[in-house]
Amino acid sequence: MTLRPAEAPSNDACALLVIDMQYDFMPGGTLAVAEGHSLVPLINRLGARFHNVIITQDWHPAGHVSFASSHAERQPFDSIHLPYGTQTLWPEHCVQGTHGAQLHEGLDVTKARLILRKGCNIGIDSYSAFVEADRHTRTGLAGYLKERGIDTLYVVGLALDFCVAWSAQDARAAGFNTFVIEDACRAIDMNGSLDQAWQDMLSAGVQRVESSELLHD
Ligand code: VGL
Ligand code: ZN
């Protein structure tokens, strides 16, 4: 059954999926997304309404394959070819156990049923909360959601053009009704990545909504 957004938060079959609200993706972090921190109050308001909240955390080992510093003579934002395909190289970010990998302290995590860590395999990146960048290794999230009877996801967080977009498309591919709450996301937006991400998401059947559609009284 497909619900209108206003009916979703209190429905047990719907979940809010909060992507990577970590210090390294916020001003002052190593891979800062402009205004990333400003989403915290809005995401908390949304989270307060949903019965189901799931949070992801980018969680890389030191020396991760997605770090430019792991490759000789490579700079952040270069692309390289790996056995699984093209990989954008990033500054070191969200290294397991570091401050930059922590969720923003203002993010209300009390309701979260699951905090899913991804990108933990040293040789495989994972923008998606569902399937790693080799497009094969699964995180287990689809199984968790299905076992709990969840069929509809509202996706928010960072970064809209990478982890949010990949997670939303993989959610569709796994059969979930999928909405991205646009004003509860912020983008890196390099080389047209934001426009491309919306094209890809919309053609995959992801729906674009605004938080006001869910937060009316
Ligand atoms: C992300 C680049 C690298 C994200 C994670 O959360 O969007 N982007 N790792
Ligand atoms: Zn990462």
Tab-separated table of C-alpha atoms in Angstrom, residues 53-197:
chain	number	residue	atom	x	y	z
A	53	VAL	CA	14.315	5.446	12.582
A	54	ILE	CA	17.452	3.903	11.117
A	55	ILE	CA	20.779	5.725	11.006
A	56	THR	CA	23.854	5.000	8.892
A	57	GLN	CA	27.456	5.797	9.681
A	58	ASP	CA	30.268	5.814	7.103
A	59	TRP	CA	32.902	3.751	8.950
A	60	HIS	CA	36.183	3.228	7.127
A	61	PRO	CA	39.309	1.454	8.344
A	62	ALA	CA	42.561	3.486	8.120
A	63	GLY	CA	44.090	3.022	4.666
A	64	HIS	CA	40.687	2.580	2.993
A	65	VAL	CA	40.731	2.184	-0.806
A	66	SER	CA	38.548	5.317	-1.244
A	67	PHE	CA	41.180	7.582	0.322
A	68	ALA	CA	43.491	9.434	-2.077
A	69	SER	CA	46.242	8.962	0.494
A	70	SER	CA	46.077	5.187	-0.055
A	71	HIS	CA	47.282	5.583	-3.660
A	72	ALA	CA	50.640	6.899	-4.899
A	73	GLU	CA	50.471	10.260	-6.660
A	74	ARG	CA	46.728	10.649	-6.404
A	75	GLN	CA	44.777	13.648	-5.157
A	76	PRO	CA	41.356	13.877	-3.551
A	77	PHE	CA	38.559	13.997	-6.153
A	78	ASP	CA	40.635	12.121	-8.792
A	79	SER	CA	38.997	9.028	-10.263
A	80	ILE	CA	40.746	5.680	-10.482
A	81	HIS	CA	39.860	2.275	-11.829
A	82	LEU	CA	39.479	-0.516	-9.307
A	83	PRO	CA	38.545	-4.138	-10.002
A	84	TYR	CA	34.892	-3.253	-9.286
A	85	GLY	CA	34.805	-0.090	-11.431
A	86	THR	CA	35.497	3.635	-11.245
A	87	GLN	CA	36.154	5.024	-7.782
A	88	THR	CA	36.278	8.693	-6.834
A	89	LEU	CA	39.088	9.316	-4.357
A	90	TRP	CA	38.294	11.293	-1.234
A	91	PRO	CA	40.201	12.970	1.558
A	92	GLU	CA	40.551	10.639	4.540
A	93	HIS	CA	37.187	10.730	6.303
A	94	CYS	CA	35.088	8.816	8.820
A	95	VAL	CA	37.966	6.657	10.009
A	96	GLN	CA	36.691	4.116	12.536
A	97	GLY	CA	36.883	5.427	16.083
A	98	THR	CA	37.847	9.005	15.223
A	99	HIS	CA	35.930	12.160	16.117
A	100	GLY	CA	35.159	12.781	12.433
A	101	ALA	CA	33.358	9.453	12.250
A	102	GLN	CA	31.052	10.272	15.160
A	103	LEU	CA	27.439	11.208	14.567
A	104	HIS	CA	26.747	14.892	15.287
A	105	GLU	CA	26.159	15.189	19.024
A	106	GLY	CA	22.935	17.125	18.418
A	107	LEU	CA	21.415	14.310	16.368
A	108	ASP	CA	18.741	12.583	18.413
A	109	VAL	CA	19.674	8.921	18.222
A	110	THR	CA	17.531	7.730	21.116
A	111	LYS	CA	14.835	6.411	18.819
A	112	ALA	CA	17.109	4.717	16.316
A	113	ARG	CA	16.464	0.975	16.226
A	114	LEU	CA	19.527	0.350	14.125
A	115	ILE	CA	22.760	2.240	13.502
A	116	LEU	CA	24.238	0.601	10.421
A	117	ARG	CA	27.935	1.041	9.700
A	118	LYS	CA	29.082	0.809	6.091
A	119	GLY	CA	32.297	1.129	4.114
A	120	CYS	CA	34.033	-1.177	6.595
A	121	ASN	CA	35.760	-3.371	4.001
A	122	ILE	CA	39.186	-1.865	3.341
A	123	GLY	CA	39.074	-2.634	-0.380
A	124	ILE	CA	35.448	-1.719	-1.201
A	125	ASP	CA	33.698	1.631	-0.819
A	126	SER	CA	30.012	1.805	0.063
A	127	TYR	CA	28.010	4.939	-0.637
A	128	SER	CA	24.881	2.826	-0.452
A	129	ALA	CA	23.371	1.605	2.793
A	130	PHE	CA	22.289	-1.563	0.934
A	131	VAL	CA	24.993	-2.756	-1.483
A	132	GLU	CA	28.707	-1.957	-1.502
A	133	ALA	CA	30.477	-0.394	-4.484
A	134	ASP	CA	31.382	-3.773	-5.969
A	135	ARG	CA	27.584	-3.944	-6.497
A	136	HIS	CA	27.599	-7.389	-4.971
A	137	THR	CA	28.453	-7.328	-1.244
A	138	ARG	CA	25.300	-6.640	0.752
A	139	THR	CA	25.061	-4.813	4.069
A	140	GLY	CA	22.027	-6.778	5.297
A	141	LEU	CA	19.788	-3.695	5.539
A	142	ALA	CA	17.169	-4.902	3.040
A	143	GLY	CA	16.758	-8.137	4.986
A	144	TYR	CA	16.462	-6.277	8.286
A	145	LEU	CA	13.776	-3.957	6.932
A	146	LYS	CA	11.819	-6.748	5.266
A	147	GLU	CA	11.893	-8.909	8.388
A	148	ARG	CA	10.434	-5.981	10.280
A	149	GLY	CA	7.642	-5.452	7.745
A	150	ILE	CA	8.933	-2.104	6.521
A	151	ASP	CA	8.119	-1.371	2.864
A	152	THR	CA	8.508	2.407	2.589
A	153	LEU	CA	11.565	4.566	3.232
A	154	TYR	CA	12.050	8.294	3.626
A	155	VAL	CA	15.719	9.140	3.106
A	156	VAL	CA	17.500	12.211	4.536
A	157	GLY	CA	21.062	13.311	5.351
A	158	LEU	CA	24.448	13.558	3.653
A	159	ALA	CA	25.472	13.683	0.957
A	160	LEU	CA	22.465	13.970	-1.340
A	161	ASP	CA	24.472	13.283	-4.521
A	162	PHE	CA	26.446	10.318	-3.130
A	163	CYS	CA	25.299	8.278	-0.152
A	164	VAL	CA	21.677	9.481	-0.155
A	165	ALA	CA	21.308	8.982	-3.915
A	166	TRP	CA	22.919	5.539	-3.987
A	167	SER	CA	20.944	4.398	-0.957
A	168	ALA	CA	17.663	5.633	-2.437
A	169	GLN	CA	18.276	3.915	-5.779
A	170	ASP	CA	19.243	0.663	-4.109
A	171	ALA	CA	16.165	0.915	-1.897
A	172	ARG	CA	14.044	1.065	-5.054
A	173	ALA	CA	15.969	-1.841	-6.572
A	174	ALA	CA	15.227	-3.855	-3.425
A	175	GLY	CA	11.515	-3.103	-3.836
A	176	PHE	CA	10.917	-0.365	-1.260
A	177	ASN	CA	8.685	2.643	-1.912
A	178	THR	CA	11.323	5.332	-1.655
A	179	PHE	CA	11.103	9.051	-1.002
A	180	VAL	CA	13.942	11.552	-0.626
A	181	ILE	CA	13.102	14.552	1.553
A	182	GLU	CA	14.980	17.150	-0.443
A	183	ASP	CA	15.273	19.944	2.129
A	184	ALA	CA	16.556	17.444	4.738
A	185	CYS	CA	19.619	16.700	2.557
A	186	ARG	CA	22.653	18.656	1.383
A	187	ALA	CA	24.957	17.840	-1.550
A	188	ILE	CA	28.676	17.838	-2.308
A	189	ASP	CA	27.787	18.838	-5.913
A	190	MET	CA	30.994	18.319	-7.872
A	191	ASN	CA	31.056	18.217	-11.700
A	192	GLY	CA	27.266	18.197	-12.007
A	193	SER	CA	26.861	15.321	-9.563
A	194	LEU	CA	23.696	16.737	-7.994
A	195	ASP	CA	21.746	17.076	-11.278
A	196	GLN	CA	22.931	13.638	-12.325
A	197	ALA	CA	21.863	12.160	-8.993
